[in-house]
Amino acid sequence: NAGVIQTPRHKVTGKGQEATLWCEPISGHSAVFWYRQTIVQGLEFLTYFRNQAPIDDSGMPKERFSAQMPNQSHSTLKIQSTQPQDSAVYLCASSLVPNTLYFGEGSRLIVV
Amino acid sequence: GQQVQQSPTSLVLQEGENAELQCNFSTSLNSMQWFYQRPGGSLISVFYNPSGTKQSGRLTSTTVIKERRSSLHISSSQITDSGTYLCAMENTEGADRLTFGKGTQLIIQP
C-alpha cells in the first residue's frame, strides 16, 4: 500500500502561469479530499469527491481554481493564472470509511 | 470567526514531562479527530474521538461534546513526539468535511 501519492512534491511557477497538481488516492478508497495549508490560515478545506462525483466544493476560490476526478485512480487540482497568494502546500487525502482520512505528503506550490 | 481554537500555539518541554493540548469548538459538532504532522510531512490520524476518553499508549484524548472541547494528553514525552498536533471537527452541517485548528507546535528537548 503506497499511500496517497501527490505530484509534484514541489512546484515553482511564475505569476500568471497555470499549475496542475495531481493526486493518486489509495486504491479502493471512494472519497478524495483537497485541502490547502498555509502558516497564516492553517488547513483549509477546498473540495471533495465521492465515487468520482463532486460533492462539496464550497472551499474552492470561485475563480481560477478547478478540480476534477476523471477516474478512480487520480484527481487533479488546477490553478489558472496563479497569484503569489496561491502559494501553499496543497494536501490530498482519501478515505474508504467516513472519518478515516489518509493524507498525502502534499504539493508545495510557490508562485513568484 | 475561527471555528476551532487550539491552545497553546506552541509548547516546549523537557523529555519526560507531560504535555496537555487543548481544542475548543465554537459550533456544534458531530465528531472530532486529532492529527499529527512532522515538518514537511503528511498528517497522520492520532485519534478519532467523537466523545469520551480514549487511550493509546502514552496518548490520551478526552472529548466533551456538550462543552465543545477536546484535549490531548501526552505522558512522559519523548523527543520523537515533537511536531505539530492539529485537531479537526466535523460539524453538524458539513458531512465528511473536516474543519481544522491551526495546530499546537510541540517541541521536546533532551
Short mmCIF file of C-alpha atoms in Angstrom, two decimals:
data_model
loop_
_atom_site.label_atom_id
_atom_site.label_comp_id
_atom_site.label_asym_id
_atom_site.label_seq_id
_atom_site.Cartn_x
_atom_site.Cartn_y
_atom_site.Cartn_z
CA ASN A 1 0.00 0.00 0.00
CA ALA A 2 1.82 3.09 -1.27
CA GLY A 3 -0.49 5.54 0.43
CA VAL A 4 -1.81 8.70 -1.18
CA ILE A 5 0.61 9.90 -3.83
CA GLN A 6 0.86 13.55 -4.75
CA THR A 7 2.86 15.02 -7.57
CA PRO A 8 4.77 17.19 -7.94
CA ARG A 9 6.11 17.50 -4.42
CA HIS A 10 7.40 20.96 -5.19
CA LYS A 11 6.47 23.40 -7.92
CA VAL A 12 7.70 26.93 -8.55
CA THR A 13 5.68 28.86 -11.07
CA GLY A 14 5.65 32.40 -12.31
CA LYS A 15 2.77 34.73 -11.59
CA GLY A 16 0.07 34.27 -14.20
CA GLN A 17 1.10 30.74 -15.12
CA GLU A 18 -1.06 27.67 -14.71
CA ALA A 19 -0.35 24.98 -12.13
CA THR A 20 -1.77 21.47 -12.10
CA LEU A 21 -1.42 19.25 -9.07
CA TRP A 22 -2.07 15.52 -9.13
CA CYS A 23 -3.33 13.12 -6.53
CA GLU A 24 -3.49 9.35 -6.66
CA PRO A 25 -5.72 8.08 -3.83
CA ILE A 26 -5.28 4.78 -2.10
CA SER A 27 -6.71 2.04 -4.29
CA GLY A 28 -10.31 1.28 -3.36
CA HIS A 29 -10.92 4.50 -1.46
CA SER A 30 -14.14 6.13 -2.56
CA ALA A 31 -13.60 9.68 -1.30
CA VAL A 32 -10.90 12.18 -2.23
CA PHE A 33 -10.40 15.49 -0.44
CA TRP A 34 -8.29 18.53 -1.26
CA TYR A 35 -7.03 20.89 1.44
CA ARG A 36 -4.67 23.86 1.37
CA GLN A 37 -2.23 24.63 4.18
CA THR A 38 -0.53 27.96 4.90
CA ILE A 39 1.10 29.31 8.00
CA VAL A 40 -1.39 32.16 8.26
CA GLN A 41 -4.65 30.33 7.51
CA GLY A 42 -3.74 26.82 8.59
CA LEU A 43 -5.51 23.92 6.88
CA GLU A 44 -8.44 24.95 4.71
CA PHE A 45 -10.89 22.63 3.04
CA LEU A 46 -11.17 23.11 -0.71
CA THR A 47 -13.28 20.36 -2.24
CA TYR A 48 -14.09 16.68 -2.21
CA PHE A 49 -15.32 13.87 -4.42
CA ARG A 50 -17.11 10.68 -3.59
CA ASN A 51 -17.13 7.89 -6.18
CA GLN A 52 -15.63 10.44 -8.59
CA ALA A 53 -18.60 12.81 -8.26
CA PRO A 54 -18.03 16.31 -6.87
CA ILE A 55 -19.84 16.57 -3.53
CA ASP A 56 -18.76 19.80 -1.90
CA ASP A 57 -16.61 22.50 -3.48
CA SER A 58 -17.57 25.25 -1.07
CA GLY A 59 -13.96 25.89 -0.10
CA MET A 60 -12.73 26.46 -3.63
CA PRO A 61 -11.98 30.03 -4.67
CA LYS A 62 -14.62 30.84 -7.25
CA GLU A 63 -12.21 31.97 -9.88
CA ARG A 64 -9.09 30.28 -11.25
CA PHE A 65 -9.42 27.05 -9.20
CA SER A 66 -10.92 23.85 -10.53
CA ALA A 67 -10.76 20.21 -9.53
CA GLN A 68 -11.60 17.06 -11.37
CA MET A 69 -11.65 13.35 -10.80
CA PRO A 70 -11.83 11.71 -14.22
CA ASN A 71 -11.33 8.19 -12.87
CA GLN A 72 -10.90 6.29 -9.60
CA SER A 73 -7.16 6.48 -9.69
CA HIS A 74 -6.50 10.17 -9.81
CA SER A 75 -7.74 13.65 -9.13
CA THR A 76 -6.33 16.96 -10.30
CA LEU A 77 -6.39 20.46 -8.88
CA LYS A 78 -5.79 23.15 -11.45
CA ILE A 79 -4.99 26.77 -10.69
CA GLN A 80 -5.13 29.17 -13.59
CA SER A 81 -3.32 32.50 -13.66
CA THR A 82 -1.53 31.75 -10.40
CA GLN A 83 -1.01 34.56 -7.91
CA PRO A 84 1.51 34.85 -5.05
CA GLN A 85 -1.31 34.33 -2.52
CA ASP A 86 -1.87 30.87 -4.03
CA SER A 87 1.47 29.78 -2.58
CA ALA A 88 0.73 26.98 -0.13
CA VAL A 89 1.02 23.28 0.48
CA TYR A 90 -1.86 21.53 -1.24
CA LEU A 91 -2.83 18.32 0.52
CA CYS A 92 -4.86 15.49 -0.88
CA ALA A 93 -6.50 12.85 1.30
CA SER A 94 -8.55 9.77 0.58
CA SER A 95 -10.86 7.66 2.68
CA LEU A 96 -12.84 4.47 2.46
CA VAL A 97 -14.98 4.99 5.51
CA PRO A 98 -16.08 8.32 7.00
CA ASN A 99 -13.74 9.96 9.46
CA THR A 100 -10.69 7.94 8.42
CA LEU A 101 -8.58 10.18 6.24
CA TYR A 102 -5.21 9.25 4.80
CA PHE A 103 -3.21 12.27 3.69
CA GLY A 104 -0.53 12.52 1.06
CA GLU A 105 2.67 14.43 1.70
CA GLY A 106 1.43 17.44 -0.18
CA SER A 107 2.47 19.55 -3.12
CA ARG A 108 4.28 22.73 -2.17
CA LEU A 109 3.40 25.46 -4.66
CA ILE A 110 5.44 28.63 -4.77
CA VAL A 111 4.29 31.44 -7.04
CA VAL A 112 6.96 34.05 -7.76
CA GLY B 1 -14.52 33.62 13.12
CA GLN B 2 -12.29 30.69 13.81
CA GLN B 3 -14.44 27.64 14.48
CA VAL B 4 -11.64 25.61 16.00
CA GLN B 5 -9.30 27.15 18.55
CA GLN B 6 -6.21 25.31 19.70
CA SER B 7 -4.02 26.15 22.66
CA PRO B 8 -1.26 26.65 23.27
CA THR B 9 0.09 27.62 19.85
CA SER B 10 3.45 26.22 20.86
CA LEU B 11 4.78 24.21 23.77
CA VAL B 12 8.37 23.49 24.71
CA LEU B 13 9.01 20.73 27.23
CA GLN B 14 11.83 18.66 28.56
CA GLU B 15 11.88 14.99 27.70
CA GLY B 16 9.84 13.08 30.24
CA GLU B 17 7.41 15.88 31.02
CA ASN B 18 3.71 15.61 30.26
CA ALA B 19 2.03 17.65 27.54
CA GLU B 20 -1.55 18.89 27.57
CA LEU B 21 -3.06 20.23 24.34
CA GLN B 22 -6.49 21.82 24.15
CA CYS B 23 -9.05 22.25 21.42
CA ASN B 24 -12.24 24.31 21.64
CA PHE B 25 -15.03 24.50 19.10
CA SER B 26 -17.37 27.43 18.50
CA THR B 27 -20.11 25.41 16.80
CA SER B 28 -21.93 22.18 17.37
CA LEU B 29 -20.00 19.20 16.17
CA ASN B 30 -20.66 15.62 15.18
CA SER B 31 -17.17 14.35 15.85
CA MET B 32 -13.58 15.39 16.16
CA GLN B 33 -10.12 13.99 15.48
CA TRP B 34 -6.53 14.65 16.41
CA PHE B 35 -3.80 14.58 13.76
CA TYR B 36 -0.01 14.67 13.99
CA GLN B 37 2.23 16.33 11.42
CA ARG B 38 6.02 16.37 11.15
CA PRO B 39 7.61 19.40 9.46
CA GLY B 40 7.16 18.90 5.74
CA GLY B 41 5.24 15.71 6.33
CA SER B 42 1.75 14.42 5.88
CA LEU B 43 -0.95 14.37 8.52
CA ILE B 44 -1.42 11.17 10.43
CA SER B 45 -4.59 10.50 12.36
CA VAL B 46 -3.84 10.01 16.04
CA PHE B 47 -7.34 9.73 17.48
CA TYR B 48 -10.84 9.67 16.15
CA ASN B 49 -12.68 10.60 19.32
CA PRO B 50 -16.27 11.79 18.97
CA SER B 51 -16.84 11.63 22.72
CA GLY B 52 -15.41 10.33 25.94
CA THR B 53 -11.87 9.25 26.64
CA LYS B 54 -9.60 7.13 24.50
CA GLN B 55 -6.09 5.98 25.25
CA SER B 56 -3.34 4.66 23.04
CA GLY B 57 -0.04 4.07 24.73
CA ARG B 58 1.19 7.36 26.18
CA LEU B 59 -1.53 9.36 24.44
CA THR B 60 -4.96 10.06 25.90
CA SER B 61 -7.74 12.04 24.26
CA THR B 62 -10.83 13.33 26.05
CA THR B 63 -13.73 14.91 24.20
CA VAL B 64 -16.73 16.53 25.87
CA ILE B 65 -19.17 17.23 23.06
CA LYS B 66 -21.62 19.26 25.17
CA GLU B 67 -18.83 21.58 26.24
CA ARG B 68 -17.38 21.67 22.71
CA ARG B 69 -13.86 20.82 23.77
CA SER B 70 -11.26 18.13 23.43
CA SER B 71 -7.84 17.57 24.92
CA LEU B 72 -4.81 15.51 24.04
CA HIS B 73 -2.52 14.40 26.85
CA ILE B 74 0.94 13.03 26.15
CA SER B 75 2.60 11.44 29.13
CA SER B 76 6.35 11.03 29.56
CA SER B 77 7.04 12.95 26.37
CA GLN B 78 9.84 11.83 24.06
CA ILE B 79 11.88 13.76 21.53
CA THR B 80 10.14 11.87 18.76
CA ASP B 81 6.81 13.34 19.89
CA SER B 82 7.94 16.71 18.54
CA GLY B 83 5.81 18.05 15.73
CA THR B 84 2.50 19.78 15.18
CA TYR B 85 -0.73 18.43 16.59
CA LEU B 86 -3.94 19.51 14.89
CA CYS B 87 -7.48 18.94 15.97
CA ALA B 88 -10.30 18.84 13.46
CA MET B 89 -14.04 18.72 13.76
CA GLU B 90 -16.86 17.54 11.61
CA ASN B 91 -19.66 19.99 12.28
CA THR B 92 -23.32 19.24 12.09
CA GLU B 93 -23.65 20.83 8.65
CA GLY B 94 -20.68 19.56 6.69
CA ALA B 95 -20.87 15.81 6.44
CA ASP B 96 -17.46 14.22 5.84
CA ARG B 97 -15.75 17.58 5.75
CA LEU B 98 -13.26 18.48 8.48
CA THR B 99 -12.51 21.95 9.85
CA PHE B 100 -9.04 22.17 11.33
CA GLY B 101 -7.48 24.23 14.06
CA LYS B 102 -4.15 25.90 13.39
CA GLY B 103 -2.28 23.41 15.50
CA THR B 104 -0.01 23.26 18.51
CA GLN B 105 3.69 23.01 17.78
CA LEU B 106 5.24 20.69 20.34
CA ILE B 107 8.99 20.74 20.88
CA ILE B 108 10.51 18.17 23.20
CA GLN B 109 14.05 18.94 24.26
CA PRO B 110 16.59 16.45 25.64
#
